[in-house]
């Protein structure tokens, strides 16, 4: 359980529960192909020397990729994200993450797999690198 007086732990996970943290650990073991492709580009501080984490828990959410230094979430979306109810969920999720000061970039699976260089360029431009 997160102790409120442990501000680093709280700020880093924004109060994520042990269950959410455990789910994130499971998701790290079962990444999609698109997530694996993007992770190869983000890992080991390859983008501007910034550390990205994969499947990072924040409050009740699990972010596909997260840079704490820049408070940037990168989401890789499959076809289900085209459905109206999922779009509403994504917008609400984005709003809640923005309340924590976290910005969200979204890319489709197809963009990540077929246009990896363009996705990385977009991320760098967003980060002003």
PDB file of N, CA and C in Angstrom, residues 12-79:
ATOM      1  N   UNK A  12       5.235   8.963  -8.253  1.00  0.00           N
ATOM      2  CA  UNK A  12       5.707   8.108  -9.333  1.00  0.00           C
ATOM      3  C   UNK A  12       4.584   7.206  -9.865  1.00  0.00           C
ATOM      4  N   UNK A  13       3.745   6.728  -8.969  1.00  0.00           N
ATOM      5  CA  UNK A  13       2.649   5.842  -9.360  1.00  0.00           C
ATOM      6  C   UNK A  13       1.280   6.495  -9.194  1.00  0.00           C
ATOM      7  N   UNK A  14       1.240   7.710  -8.690  1.00  0.00           N
ATOM      8  CA  UNK A  14      -0.009   8.455  -8.503  1.00  0.00           C
ATOM      9  C   UNK A  14      -1.043   7.629  -7.743  1.00  0.00           C
ATOM     10  N   UNK A  15      -0.574   6.924  -6.720  1.00  0.00           N
ATOM     11  CA  UNK A  15      -1.476   6.178  -5.856  1.00  0.00           C
ATOM     12  C   UNK A  15      -1.965   4.859  -6.410  1.00  0.00           C
ATOM     13  N   UNK A  16      -1.294   4.297  -7.391  1.00  0.00           N
ATOM     14  CA  UNK A  16      -1.719   3.008  -7.958  1.00  0.00           C
ATOM     15  C   UNK A  16      -1.751   1.942  -6.871  1.00  0.00           C
ATOM     16  N   UNK A  17      -2.756   1.112  -6.918  1.00  0.00           N
ATOM     17  CA  UNK A  17      -2.915   0.046  -5.926  1.00  0.00           C
ATOM     18  C   UNK A  17      -1.948  -1.099  -6.212  1.00  0.00           C
ATOM     19  N   UNK A  18      -1.717  -1.946  -5.225  1.00  0.00           N
ATOM     20  CA  UNK A  18      -0.898  -3.144  -5.459  1.00  0.00           C
ATOM     21  C   UNK A  18      -1.473  -4.013  -6.586  1.00  0.00           C
ATOM     22  N   UNK A  19      -2.809  -4.063  -6.692  1.00  0.00           N
ATOM     23  CA  UNK A  19      -3.431  -4.837  -7.767  1.00  0.00           C
ATOM     24  C   UNK A  19      -3.064  -4.262  -9.134  1.00  0.00           C
ATOM     25  N   UNK A  20      -3.149  -2.939  -9.283  1.00  0.00           N
ATOM     26  CA  UNK A  20      -2.809  -2.302 -10.559  1.00  0.00           C
ATOM     27  C   UNK A  20      -1.335  -2.542 -10.888  1.00  0.00           C
ATOM     28  N   UNK A  21      -0.485  -2.470  -9.887  1.00  0.00           N
ATOM     29  CA  UNK A  21       0.945  -2.735 -10.107  1.00  0.00           C
ATOM     30  C   UNK A  21       1.171  -4.179 -10.549  1.00  0.00           C
ATOM     31  N   UNK A  22       0.448  -5.104  -9.952  1.00  0.00           N
ATOM     32  CA  UNK A  22       0.579  -6.515 -10.333  1.00  0.00           C
ATOM     33  C   UNK A  22       0.076  -6.743 -11.756  1.00  0.00           C
ATOM     34  N   UNK A  23      -1.019  -6.093 -12.116  1.00  0.00           N
ATOM     35  CA  UNK A  23      -1.543  -6.215 -13.482  1.00  0.00           C
ATOM     36  C   UNK A  23      -0.533  -5.656 -14.489  1.00  0.00           C
ATOM     37  N   UNK A  24       0.110  -4.553 -14.139  1.00  0.00           N
ATOM     38  CA  UNK A  24       1.121  -3.966 -15.023  1.00  0.00           C
ATOM     39  C   UNK A  24       2.274  -4.944 -15.235  1.00  0.00           C
ATOM     40  N   UNK A  25       2.693  -5.609 -14.179  1.00  0.00           N
ATOM     41  CA  UNK A  25       3.774  -6.597 -14.292  1.00  0.00           C
ATOM     42  C   UNK A  25       3.372  -7.726 -15.239  1.00  0.00           C
ATOM     43  N   UNK A  26       2.114  -8.166 -15.159  1.00  0.00           N
ATOM     44  CA  UNK A  26       1.632  -9.200 -16.068  1.00  0.00           C
ATOM     45  C   UNK A  26       1.626  -8.713 -17.511  1.00  0.00           C
ATOM     46  N   UNK A  27       1.176  -7.486 -17.725  1.00  0.00           N
ATOM     47  CA  UNK A  27       1.133  -6.932 -19.083  1.00  0.00           C
ATOM     48  C   UNK A  27       2.531  -6.804 -19.687  1.00  0.00           C
ATOM     49  N   UNK A  28       3.529  -6.552 -18.847  1.00  0.00           N
ATOM     50  CA  UNK A  28       4.908  -6.477 -19.362  1.00  0.00           C
ATOM     51  C   UNK A  28       5.348  -7.820 -19.938  1.00  0.00           C
ATOM     52  N   UNK A  29       4.786  -8.895 -19.434  1.00  0.00           N
ATOM     53  CA  UNK A  29       5.122 -10.240 -19.931  1.00  0.00           C
ATOM     54  C   UNK A  29       4.396 -10.570 -21.228  1.00  0.00           C
ATOM     55  N   UNK A  30       3.345  -9.817 -21.552  1.00  0.00           N
ATOM     56  CA  UNK A  30       2.481 -10.152 -22.688  1.00  0.00           C
ATOM     57  C   UNK A  30       2.250  -8.949 -23.597  1.00  0.00           C
ATOM     58  N   UNK A  31       3.322  -8.293 -23.986  1.00  0.00           N
ATOM     59  CA  UNK A  31       3.199  -7.116 -24.840  1.00  0.00           C
ATOM     60  C   UNK A  31       2.747  -7.508 -26.245  1.00  0.00           C
ATOM     61  N   UNK A  32       2.010  -6.599 -26.892  1.00  0.00           N
ATOM     62  CA  UNK A  32       1.609  -6.822 -28.280  1.00  0.00           C
ATOM     63  C   UNK A  32       2.830  -6.651 -29.183  1.00  0.00           C
ATOM     64  N   UNK A  33       2.699  -7.077 -30.420  1.00  0.00           N
ATOM     65  CA  UNK A  33       3.798  -6.918 -31.376  1.00  0.00           C
ATOM     66  C   UNK A  33       4.138  -5.439 -31.529  1.00  0.00           C
ATOM     67  N   UNK A  34       3.126  -4.591 -31.659  1.00  0.00           N
ATOM     68  CA  UNK A  34       3.374  -3.155 -31.823  1.00  0.00           C
ATOM     69  C   UNK A  34       4.085  -2.584 -30.597  1.00  0.00           C
ATOM     70  N   UNK A  35       3.677  -3.003 -29.408  1.00  0.00           N
ATOM     71  CA  UNK A  35       4.340  -2.531 -28.193  1.00  0.00           C
ATOM     72  C   UNK A  35       5.802  -2.973 -28.169  1.00  0.00           C
ATOM     73  N   UNK A  36       6.060  -4.205 -28.591  1.00  0.00           N
ATOM     74  CA  UNK A  36       7.444  -4.695 -28.624  1.00  0.00           C
ATOM     75  C   UNK A  36       8.284  -3.880 -29.602  1.00  0.00           C
ATOM     76  N   UNK A  37       7.710  -3.551 -30.759  1.00  0.00           N
ATOM     77  CA  UNK A  37       8.427  -2.755 -31.763  1.00  0.00           C
ATOM     78  C   UNK A  37       8.774  -1.385 -31.190  1.00  0.00           C
ATOM     79  N   UNK A  38       7.794  -0.724 -30.586  1.00  0.00           N
ATOM     80  CA  UNK A  38       8.044   0.612 -30.037  1.00  0.00           C
ATOM     81  C   UNK A  38       8.998   0.549 -28.851  1.00  0.00           C
ATOM     82  N   UNK A  39       8.885  -0.475 -28.016  1.00  0.00           N
ATOM     83  CA  UNK A  39       9.764  -0.602 -26.865  1.00  0.00           C
ATOM     84  C   UNK A  39      11.228  -0.688 -27.292  1.00  0.00           C
ATOM     85  N   UNK A  40      11.497  -1.349 -28.408  1.00  0.00           N
ATOM     86  CA  UNK A  40      12.877  -1.438 -28.892  1.00  0.00           C
ATOM     87  C   UNK A  40      13.446  -0.057 -29.222  1.00  0.00           C
ATOM     88  N   UNK A  41      12.582   0.899 -29.549  1.00  0.00           N
ATOM     89  CA  UNK A  41      13.017   2.256 -29.881  1.00  0.00           C
ATOM     90  C   UNK A  41      13.097   3.165 -28.647  1.00  0.00           C
ATOM     91  N   UNK A  42      12.305   2.849 -27.625  1.00  0.00           N
ATOM     92  CA  UNK A  42      12.234   3.707 -26.435  1.00  0.00           C
ATOM     93  C   UNK A  42      13.184   3.276 -25.316  1.00  0.00           C
ATOM     94  N   UNK A  43      13.479   2.003 -25.252  1.00  0.00           N
ATOM     95  CA  UNK A  43      14.250   1.480 -24.118  1.00  0.00           C
ATOM     96  C   UNK A  43      15.687   1.993 -24.116  1.00  0.00           C
ATOM     97  N   UNK A  44      16.316   1.878 -22.980  1.00  0.00           N
ATOM     98  CA  UNK A  44      17.729   2.248 -22.809  1.00  0.00           C
ATOM     99  C   UNK A  44      18.014   3.710 -23.145  1.00  0.00           C
ATOM    100  N   UNK A  45      17.066   4.589 -22.838  1.00  0.00           N
ATOM    101  CA  UNK A  45      17.279   6.041 -22.970  1.00  0.00           C
ATOM    102  C   UNK A  45      17.661   6.470 -24.386  1.00  0.00           C
ATOM    103  N   UNK A  46      17.115   5.803 -25.403  1.00  0.00           N
ATOM    104  CA  UNK A  46      17.478   6.095 -26.789  1.00  0.00           C
ATOM    105  C   UNK A  46      16.879   7.392 -27.323  1.00  0.00           C
ATOM    106  N   UNK A  47      15.807   7.871 -26.715  1.00  0.00           N
ATOM    107  CA  UNK A  47      15.139   9.089 -27.174  1.00  0.00           C
ATOM    108  C   UNK A  47      15.566  10.227 -26.262  1.00  0.00           C
ATOM    109  N   UNK A  48      16.492  11.021 -26.721  1.00  0.00           N
ATOM    110  CA  UNK A  48      16.934  12.193 -25.969  1.00  0.00           C
ATOM    111  C   UNK A  48      17.476  11.889 -24.592  1.00  0.00           C
ATOM    112  N   UNK A  49      17.948  10.671 -24.365  1.00  0.00           N
ATOM    113  CA  UNK A  49      18.467  10.301 -23.056  1.00  0.00           C
ATOM    114  C   UNK A  49      17.381  10.133 -21.995  1.00  0.00           C
ATOM    115  N   UNK A  50      16.127  10.087 -22.413  1.00  0.00           N
ATOM    116  CA  UNK A  50      15.009   9.986 -21.476  1.00  0.00           C
ATOM    117  C   UNK A  50      14.677   8.527 -21.174  1.00  0.00           C
ATOM    118  N   UNK A  51      14.350   8.274 -19.913  1.00  0.00           N
ATOM    119  CA  UNK A  51      13.970   6.924 -19.502  1.00  0.00           C
ATOM    120  C   UNK A  51      12.473   6.728 -19.691  1.00  0.00           C
ATOM    121  N   UNK A  52      12.117   5.719 -20.449  1.00  0.00           N
ATOM    122  CA  UNK A  52      10.735   5.315 -20.613  1.00  0.00           C
ATOM    123  C   UNK A  52      10.526   3.997 -19.886  1.00  0.00           C
ATOM    124  N   UNK A  53       9.362   3.835 -19.324  1.00  0.00           N
ATOM    125  CA  UNK A  53       8.962   2.597 -18.671  1.00  0.00           C
ATOM    126  C   UNK A  53       7.820   2.002 -19.476  1.00  0.00           C
ATOM    127  N   UNK A  54       7.734   0.696 -19.486  1.00  0.00           N
ATOM    128  CA  UNK A  54       6.631   0.042 -20.196  1.00  0.00           C
ATOM    129  C   UNK A  54       5.623  -0.469 -19.191  1.00  0.00           C
ATOM    130  N   UNK A  55       4.351  -0.403 -19.580  1.00  0.00           N
ATOM    131  CA  UNK A  55       3.253  -0.868 -18.744  1.00  0.00           C
ATOM    132  C   UNK A  55       3.390  -0.309 -17.329  1.00  0.00           C
ATOM    133  N   UNK A  56       3.385   1.006 -17.244  1.00  0.00           N
ATOM    134  CA  UNK A  56       3.597   1.700 -15.971  1.00  0.00           C
ATOM    135  C   UNK A  56       2.255   2.044 -15.312  1.00  0.00           C
ATOM    136  N   UNK A  57       2.055   1.628 -14.043  1.00  0.00           N
ATOM    137  CA  UNK A  57       0.803   1.932 -13.352  1.00  0.00           C
ATOM    138  C   UNK A  57       0.742   3.381 -12.881  1.00  0.00           C
ATOM    139  N   UNK A  58      -0.389   4.013 -13.125  1.00  0.00           N
ATOM    140  CA  UNK A  58      -0.678   5.371 -12.668  1.00  0.00           C
ATOM    141  C   UNK A  58      -2.126   5.376 -12.197  1.00  0.00           C
ATOM    142  N   UNK A  59      -2.335   5.595 -10.904  1.00  0.00           N
ATOM    143  CA  UNK A  59      -3.668   5.603 -10.328  1.00  0.00           C
ATOM    144  C   UNK A  59      -4.358   4.281 -10.694  1.00  0.00           C
ATOM    145  N   UNK A  60      -5.488   4.324 -11.374  1.00  0.00           N
ATOM    146  CA  UNK A  60      -6.199   3.088 -11.758  1.00  0.00           C
ATOM    147  C   UNK A  60      -5.839   2.633 -13.168  1.00  0.00           C
ATOM    148  N   UNK A  61      -4.921   3.340 -13.817  1.00  0.00           N
ATOM    149  CA  UNK A  61      -4.585   3.074 -15.208  1.00  0.00           C
ATOM    150  C   UNK A  61      -3.226   2.391 -15.339  1.00  0.00           C
ATOM    151  N   UNK A  62      -3.033   1.746 -16.484  1.00  0.00           N
ATOM    152  CA  UNK A  62      -1.722   1.209 -16.847  1.00  0.00           C
ATOM    153  C   UNK A  62      -1.379   1.805 -18.197  1.00  0.00           C
ATOM    154  N   UNK A  63      -0.287   2.568 -18.214  1.00  0.00           N
ATOM    155  CA  UNK A  63       0.138   3.260 -19.431  1.00  0.00           C
ATOM    156  C   UNK A  63       1.049   2.336 -20.232  1.00  0.00           C
ATOM    157  N   UNK A  64       0.860   2.295 -21.553  1.00  0.00           N
ATOM    158  CA  UNK A  64       1.730   1.446 -22.372  1.00  0.00           C
ATOM    159  C   UNK A  64       3.190   1.831 -22.171  1.00  0.00           C
ATOM    160  N   UNK A  65       3.482   3.120 -22.290  1.00  0.00           N
ATOM    161  CA  UNK A  65       4.838   3.631 -22.075  1.00  0.00           C
ATOM    162  C   UNK A  65       4.738   4.954 -21.332  1.00  0.00           C
ATOM    163  N   UNK A  66       5.714   5.215 -20.456  1.00  0.00           N
ATOM    164  CA  UNK A  66       5.644   6.422 -19.648  1.00  0.00           C
ATOM    165  C   UNK A  66       7.041   6.957 -19.383  1.00  0.00           C
ATOM    166  N   UNK A  67       7.213   8.254 -19.600  1.00  0.00           N
ATOM    167  CA  UNK A  67       8.445   8.964 -19.246  1.00  0.00           C
ATOM    168  C   UNK A  67       8.098   9.886 -18.081  1.00  0.00           C
ATOM    169  N   UNK A  68       8.574   9.540 -16.893  1.00  0.00           N
ATOM    170  CA  UNK A  68       8.237  10.306 -15.695  1.00  0.00           C
ATOM    171  C   UNK A  68       8.867  11.700 -15.736  1.00  0.00           C
ATOM    172  N   UNK A  69      10.078  11.786 -16.254  1.00  0.00           N
ATOM    173  CA  UNK A  69      10.773  13.080 -16.315  1.00  0.00           C
ATOM    174  C   UNK A  69       9.963  14.118 -17.090  1.00  0.00           C
ATOM    175  N   UNK A  70       9.328  13.698 -18.167  1.00  0.00           N
ATOM    176  CA  UNK A  70       8.524  14.602 -18.995  1.00  0.00           C
ATOM    177  C   UNK A  70       7.023  14.429 -18.789  1.00  0.00           C
ATOM    178  N   UNK A  71       6.649  13.513 -17.910  1.00  0.00           N
ATOM    179  CA  UNK A  71       5.233  13.194 -17.657  1.00  0.00           C
ATOM    180  C   UNK A  71       4.492  12.990 -18.982  1.00  0.00           C
ATOM    181  N   UNK A  72       5.026  12.063 -19.766  1.00  0.00           N
ATOM    182  CA  UNK A  72       4.466  11.738 -21.069  1.00  0.00           C
ATOM    183  C   UNK A  72       4.079  10.268 -21.118  1.00  0.00           C
ATOM    184  N   UNK A  73       2.827  10.013 -21.477  1.00  0.00           N
ATOM    185  CA  UNK A  73       2.345   8.661 -21.724  1.00  0.00           C
ATOM    186  C   UNK A  73       2.242   8.467 -23.230  1.00  0.00           C
ATOM    187  N   UNK A  74       2.668   7.301 -23.685  1.00  0.00           N
ATOM    188  CA  UNK A  74       2.511   6.932 -25.092  1.00  0.00           C
ATOM    189  C   UNK A  74       1.659   5.677 -25.120  1.00  0.00           C
ATOM    190  N   UNK A  75       0.551   5.760 -25.840  1.00  0.00           N
ATOM    191  CA  UNK A  75      -0.388   4.649 -25.939  1.00  0.00           C
ATOM    192  C   UNK A  75      -0.363   4.093 -27.356  1.00  0.00           C
ATOM    193  N   UNK A  76      -0.381   2.776 -27.462  1.00  0.00           N
ATOM    194  CA  UNK A  76      -0.407   2.081 -28.743  1.00  0.00           C
ATOM    195  C   UNK A  76      -1.754   1.363 -28.824  1.00  0.00           C
ATOM    196  N   UNK A  77      -2.572   1.785 -29.775  1.00  0.00           N
ATOM    197  CA  UNK A  77      -3.965   1.344 -29.835  1.00  0.00           C
ATOM    198  C   UNK A  77      -4.245   0.369 -30.968  1.00  0.00           C
ATOM    199  N   UNK A  78      -4.976  -0.681 -30.619  1.00  0.00           N
ATOM    200  CA  UNK A  78      -5.485  -1.614 -31.609  1.00  0.00           C
ATOM    201  C   UNK A  78      -6.833  -1.150 -32.133  1.00  0.00           C
ATOM    202  N   UNK A  79      -7.445  -1.945 -32.971  1.00  0.00           N
ATOM    203  CA  UNK A  79      -8.695  -1.593 -33.630  1.00  0.00           C
ATOM    204  C   UNK A  79      -9.856  -1.313 -32.694  1.00  0.00           C
TER     205      UNK A  79
END
